[in-house]
Amino acid sequence: MIDASELKDSVENENDLVTKEIKTKSLKNIAPSFKNYREEYKYTPFIRRIEKKFSSFNPSSDIKNHEEYRELIPDSEKYYIVIVNGSFLKQISSLPVEIEINNYKGLTKENREIFNSTYSKTDDSNFDIFSTINSIQHQNCLTFRINKSTVLDGKISIYNIVDSKNPVYFRKCFHIGKNSKVSFSEKFIYTSHESYFSNSVTEIFMDENSNLNYFTDQNINKNYHYNSINVFQKKDSISNFHTYSFSGAIIRNNLNIKLTEKNCYANMYGFYAIKNSSHIDNHTSVDHIDESSISNEHYKGIVDKDSNGVFNGKIYVRQKAQKTNAFQANNNILLSDSAKVNTKPQLEIWADDVKCSHGCTVGQLDEDALFYLMSRGISRKDATSLLLSAFSTDITDKIEDEDIRENYELMILRELEELNHE
Amino acid sequence: MSKDDKILKEFTSKEYEHGWSVDFDVDQAPKGLNEDIIKLISSKKEEPKWLLDWRLKAFEHFKKMSEPEWSNLNIPKIDYQDISYYSAPKKKKMLKSMDEVDPELIETFEKLGISLLEQKRLSGVAVDAVIDSVSIGTTFKDKLSELGIIFCSFSEAVKEYPELVKKHLGKVIPAKDNYFACLNSAVFSDGSFCYIPKGVRCPMELSTYFRINASNTGQFERTLIVADEGSYVSYLEGCTAPMRDENQLHAAVVEIHAEKDAEVKYSTVQNWYPGDKNGKGGIYNFVTKRGICNGSNSKISWTQVETGSAITWKYPSCILRGDNSVGEFYSVAVTNNYQQADTGTKMIHIGKNTKSKIISKGISAGHSHNSYRGHVNVLKRAKNSRNFSQCDSLLLGNKCGAHTFPYIDIENKSSMVEHEATTSKIGEDQIFYCLQRGIDEENAIALIVNGYAKEVLKQLPMEFSVEAQKLLSLTLEGSVG
Amino acid sequence: MLEIKNLHASIDDTKILKGLNLSVSAGEVHAIMGPNGSGKSTLASVIAGREDYDVTDGEINFGGSELSDLGPDERAREGIFLAFQYPVEIPGVSTTNFMKTAVNQVREANGEKPLDAVQFLKLMKEKMKLVNIKQELLSRSINEGFSGGEKKRNEIFQMAMLEPKLAILDETDSGLDIDALKIVSNGVNALKSNENATVVVTHYQRLLDYIVPDFVHVLMDGKIVKSGDKNLALELEEKGYDWIKVKN
């Protein structure tokens, strides 16, 4: 299914020299990254499933009338970026002046410099076959430059629109300057209800003392989605990631954070509420390379009908990373006998002066609590809703910005109601 | 003598207490692995044809397999042709009683702290001793046979109770199960066999001591325990080997069957030679242990204290097939110097209301690596099942590593699974508290580590528990300070 | 017995003790009082040999030998006992096992034969009475899940077991109700003799109603600024530490 000649052609046809170099390197990574597939995709038969749907991994770049896409953006959005089938549509985007967003290929030599140490240098394309393919097949890398000491209130929304029967590749590179603070909220919108596939790879460089909030929500019906976010943090930086997933034939999220200097802080939160035959796979890793950093991870999920929730969290603490504090938890509620949860929290530690812990649970709604609520006159359905939403609040409570929090709380509430409805 | 010298002297002298070898008159097969060797082993044991065929079939399959690569171990290439697959102290005739055992052998076991003769007098433990590849003698046979309990060497069982062996051999761990189990199935030489009849509670601990003595040999023993309905047995296993520069291979198989209402408790204190301070020599300990709770309300409990071996690769597991059956795994694994351990368990919940509990305590020191690897699988049928796992790691020093790889796969909504893990170091305040009471650092660490492992150690039968505590302290000596 | 001269000590480059002098003889009870942060607990830790502190100048002489080269365990075997302000929890290790290891190591260091199980049990039973501590508590993991009072009683029990020459009680009264305070004090008083000495480190005068000091020293900003008899403690209680500050 991975057609070597097709991939070779993509490398051959690349005109930009730097991009061509990246593609050439990635081509060599195919074999080593494929070696990890068996273990890393133990519970997610991604290749086997999409093999049946796509004859080729070649991307599509057809774009329809821009106005059709603009209609997908709610009026309430202030700042938004529209990307269709991997191409940035500046004309219908609304950008704050503080942020420079451009295609890498369109950058001046001087501006390219800023991204050269990040672009395909910090991703997992030597580890995960889907990132490798993205590195070879993507046509544009969209660069986001946040200058130092830029503090933006509110969020910038990124609309990734998938409108193609062929695979779609999204590629982004962020450079978040020293002392700056910014929030992004990313969405993936498919124009069909099933069988589309998008592959997104993002690299984020966070300079000293920068602060990033990054939200992702995924509700893509029976479509397929691969999303790899790779973060490289310098000292005193703080990152907060929130990933919410509600439906998808297969969604695979990789979130890899490297804490390369002292006093970094990384928070990774996730919530999934899935039903029917949805399959959500969250693979995270946090790599403590230098000392005195803190990482904190909490993923919670409700798994119903024939759905499958997969979680894999890796914590690495390198020899130099003394005084590390790393925490990880994954809690699941199973609502059906045909639903499945596969979870693997994983610790790999080479430093002795550390505090690390992980915990995970798989269980069901607390029958005693349910009974207690019902004994006070609440219907079973409402009591269930109440308990399920209580289960999610640990995660949404962590959102600092009130408007953003309310937005996601409402989103989750709607999804839970639907889950409970059937 | 200064304090440092004293500690150093103590450390070097205690480095590996059981590291001597005794020159017996040994009957050893030529090196190499082929059909002829397997036929030789089988004929030496005077085995029936069905067993030889079983071995040869396993060997056919073995030739097609390759070594597993998934563990978190760095295993040097093993030359399977450079190993002698059979070695036995030469027997002049069949032994009828302990009195006829080679006195040198008895002395060997006395050095190990197991006196076979003593065991005859003391009530408490029945011992089957396996040296290199052959079972040397089993104590308390008469008393056990009064109750209908069979406890004998594996080769004896093949001759005396072929139907029982045939019925259970390879049923929990099929010959093809994995690379090392397959190798064992082809070349296993001896081991222990134990059968507890219906409704019998075995009145004493049954115990097997394993020792590799000859050089260039591997040890491939096989233990089969069958606990019939409503029976109970507690089984102990101890291991040692002499210090040698080259690595020696130990690939054992232990199978347990627990029928309805039966309970089997299997405890191991593993102290194979771990190699020297620079990682030279030591046993490669690749062991497959698995039990099946066949009937309802049955229970299998594994307890292990792993302090020895250069490399340990073992996952004592439970298949919980019977409804309401229970599986337990208690483990302390200590690694020092250049030792590597990848150990844990699998709990496969098939029956309804099945319960499992996993308590794992890893302790790494020196340049060693210690991994917990576990799999909890609750299948769709296993309604109302429960698992609780607690996997803690303790690091002494910053050149060692601790790793945790729990796989948790749940397929029904009425089951509940909890997994917790922590990694920490010994608190400086704890050490200072001990020092202030006049306890030196070595003893302070031994005390704290034993406390940390207590939940597991207390599962061991009394005599073993004391030995295990000593071993923990010995293994860690010289690792701090 | 204990002779401290011009002691300077710091932690992480912060100077805490700045030229402290103290002399304690056998048979005496000394109280060291002072406001929070004056260096009281530091002094107790430095005498016991806690390695977090750097002794930058001065000397501590105990029973004729200089302590600076000795580790905390060696000091303990010389007869120094510290009752911790915050006793440490050690999961899985019972107080009995802990004390057996300690008592026998101290005996061994002093050329005495270790106690066997029966002798040890006898000694333990005898000392348990002193602080009214129950066997059940001593079988549990040391200090784990103990109440504040139980922890402090356990400290005094250990002191009784080890029979030190010099006992330093670091804020032993903190977190104790009046009944627990009485039990603890009775234990300390019962252990007093002409051969040993006690140093009580405390913030409040309250404890000194029960353990009556021969000398009271006021520690401020890393030095002893005033010494006197037990009346000094009463005066301090009444007028507060500011009174001394003003006078200086």
Coordinates of N, CA and C in Angstrom, one line a residue, chain A residues 35 39 42-43 319 322 334-364, chain B residues 72 369 375 380 383 386 395-425:
Chain A
K35 N 9.2 0.2 11.1 CA 9.6 -0.8 12.1 C 8.8 -0.7 13.4
E39 N 4.3 -2.1 17.1 CA 4.0 -1.8 18.5 C 3.2 -0.6 18.7
K42 N -0.5 -1.1 17.7 CA -1.0 -2.4 18.1 C -2.5 -2.5 18.2
Y43 N -3.1 -1.4 18.6 CA -4.6 -1.4 18.8 C -5.3 -0.6 17.7
Q319 N 18.8 11.1 32.2 CA 19.8 11.1 33.3 C 20.0 12.5 33.9
Q322 N 17.3 15.7 36.7 CA 17.0 15.5 38.1 C 15.9 16.5 38.6
L334 N -16.6 2.7 30.6 CA -17.1 1.9 29.5 C -18.6 1.8 29.7
L335 N -19.4 2.1 28.6 CA -20.8 2.1 28.8 C -21.4 0.9 28.0
S336 N -20.6 0.1 27.3 CA -21.2 -1.0 26.6 C -20.3 -2.2 26.6
D337 N -20.9 -3.3 26.4 CA -20.0 -4.6 26.4 C -19.3 -4.8 25.1
S338 N -19.7 -4.0 24.1 CA -19.0 -4.2 22.9 C -18.0 -3.1 22.6
A339 N -17.9 -2.2 23.6 CA -16.8 -1.1 23.5 C -15.6 -1.7 24.2
K340 N -14.4 -1.1 23.8 CA -13.1 -1.5 24.3 C -12.3 -0.4 24.7
V341 N -11.4 -0.7 25.7 CA -10.4 0.3 26.1 C -9.1 -0.4 26.1
N342 N -8.1 0.2 25.5 CA -6.8 -0.3 25.6 C -5.9 0.8 26.1
T343 N -5.3 0.6 27.2 CA -4.5 1.7 27.7 C -3.1 1.2 28.2
K344 N -2.1 2.0 27.9 CA -0.7 1.7 28.3 C 0.0 2.9 28.7
P345 N 0.0 3.2 30.0 CA 0.8 4.3 30.5 C 2.2 3.7 30.8
Q346 N 3.1 4.5 30.4 CA 4.5 3.9 30.3 C 5.5 4.9 30.9
L347 N 6.4 4.4 31.8 CA 7.4 5.3 32.4 C 8.8 4.7 32.0
E348 N 9.7 5.6 31.7 CA 11.1 5.2 31.4 C 12.0 6.2 32.1
I349 N 12.6 5.8 33.1 CA 13.3 6.7 34.0 C 14.8 6.4 34.2
W350 N 15.6 7.4 34.0 CA 17.1 7.2 34.2 C 17.7 8.1 35.2
A351 N 16.8 8.9 35.9 CA 17.4 9.8 36.9 C 16.8 9.4 38.3
D352 N 17.5 9.6 39.3 CA 17.0 9.0 40.6 C 16.2 10.1 41.4
D353 N 16.5 11.3 41.3 CA 15.9 12.3 42.2 C 14.6 12.9 41.5
V354 N 13.6 12.0 41.3 CA 12.5 12.4 40.6 C 11.2 11.9 41.3
K355 N 10.1 12.6 41.0 CA 8.8 12.1 41.4 C 8.0 11.9 40.2
C356 N 7.7 10.6 40.0 CA 6.9 10.3 38.8 C 5.8 9.3 39.2
S357 N 4.6 9.5 38.7 CA 3.6 8.6 39.0 C 2.6 8.5 37.8
H358 N 2.0 7.4 37.7 CA 0.9 7.3 36.7 C -0.1 6.4 37.3
G359 N -1.3 6.6 36.8 CA -2.4 5.8 37.2 C -3.4 5.7 36.1
C360 N -4.1 4.5 36.0 CA -5.2 4.5 35.1 C -6.3 3.6 35.6
T361 N -7.4 3.9 35.2 CA -8.6 3.1 35.6 C -9.5 2.9 34.4
V362 N -10.2 1.8 34.5 CA -11.2 1.5 33.5 C -12.4 1.0 34.4
G363 N -13.5 1.6 34.2 CA -14.7 1.2 35.1 C -16.0 1.7 34.5
Q364 N -17.0 1.8 35.3 CA -18.3 2.2 34.8 C -18.8 3.3 35.7
Chain B
N72 N 12.8 -4.9 26.7 CA 13.6 -3.8 27.0 C 15.0 -4.2 27.4
H369 N 19.3 -2.0 34.6 CA 18.0 -1.7 34.1 C 16.9 -2.6 34.6
H375 N 0.4 -7.3 31.4 CA -0.7 -7.3 30.5 C -2.0 -7.7 31.3
K380 N -14.5 -10.1 26.9 CA -15.9 -9.7 26.9 C -16.8 -10.6 27.8
K383 N -17.5 -10.9 32.8 CA -18.3 -9.9 33.4 C -17.9 -9.7 34.9
R386 N -12.3 -7.9 38.2 CA -11.6 -6.8 38.8 C -10.1 -7.0 38.7
L395 N 14.8 4.0 42.6 CA 16.1 4.1 42.0 C 17.2 4.5 43.0
L396 N 18.3 3.8 43.0 CA 19.4 4.1 43.8 C 20.6 4.5 42.9
G397 N 20.8 5.8 42.8 CA 21.9 6.3 42.0 C 21.3 6.7 40.6
N398 N 22.1 7.5 39.8 CA 21.5 8.0 38.6 C 22.2 7.5 37.3
K399 N 22.7 6.2 37.4 CA 23.2 5.6 36.2 C 22.3 4.4 35.9
C400 N 21.2 4.2 36.7 CA 20.4 3.0 36.4 C 19.1 3.5 35.8
G401 N 18.2 2.6 35.4 CA 17.0 3.0 34.8 C 15.8 2.1 35.3
A402 N 14.7 2.8 35.4 CA 13.5 2.0 35.8 C 12.4 2.3 34.7
H403 N 11.7 1.2 34.3 CA 10.8 1.3 33.2 C 9.5 0.6 33.5
T404 N 8.4 1.1 33.1 CA 7.1 0.5 33.4 C 6.3 0.4 32.1
F405 N 5.9 -0.8 31.7 CA 5.1 -1.0 30.5 C 3.9 -1.8 30.8
P406 N 2.9 -1.2 31.3 CA 1.6 -1.9 31.5 C 0.7 -1.8 30.3
Y407 N 0.2 -3.0 29.9 CA -0.8 -3.0 28.8 C -2.1 -3.4 29.5
I408 N -3.1 -2.6 29.2 CA -4.4 -2.8 29.9 C -5.5 -2.8 28.8
D409 N -6.1 -3.9 28.6 CA -7.1 -4.1 27.5 C -8.4 -4.6 28.1
I410 N -9.4 -3.7 28.0 CA -10.7 -4.1 28.7 C -11.8 -4.1 27.7
E411 N -12.6 -5.2 27.7 CA -13.6 -5.4 26.7 C -15.0 -5.6 27.3
N412 N -15.3 -5.3 28.5 CA -16.7 -5.3 28.9 C -16.9 -4.2 29.9
K413 N -18.2 -3.8 30.1 CA -18.5 -2.6 30.8 C -18.6 -2.8 32.3
S414 N -18.8 -4.1 32.7 CA -19.0 -4.3 34.2 C -17.7 -4.6 34.9
S415 N -16.6 -4.5 34.3 CA -15.4 -4.8 35.0 C -14.7 -3.5 35.4
M416 N -13.8 -3.7 36.4 CA -13.1 -2.5 36.9 C -11.6 -2.8 37.0
V417 N -10.8 -1.9 36.4 CA -9.4 -2.1 36.5 C -8.7 -0.8 37.0
E418 N -7.8 -1.0 37.9 CA -7.1 0.1 38.4 C -5.6 -0.2 38.3
H419 N -4.8 0.8 37.8 CA -3.4 0.6 37.8 C -2.7 1.9 38.3
E420 N -1.8 1.6 39.2 CA -1.0 2.8 39.8 C 0.4 2.5 39.7
A421 N 1.2 3.5 39.5 CA 2.7 3.3 39.5 C 3.4 4.5 39.9
T422 N 4.4 4.4 40.7 CA 5.2 5.5 41.1 C 6.7 5.2 40.9
T423 N 7.5 6.2 40.7 CA 8.9 6.1 40.7 C 9.5 7.1 41.7
S424 N 10.4 6.6 42.5 CA 11.0 7.5 43.5 C 12.3 7.1 43.9
K425 N 12.9 7.8 44.8 CA 14.2 7.4 45.4 C 14.1 7.3 46.9

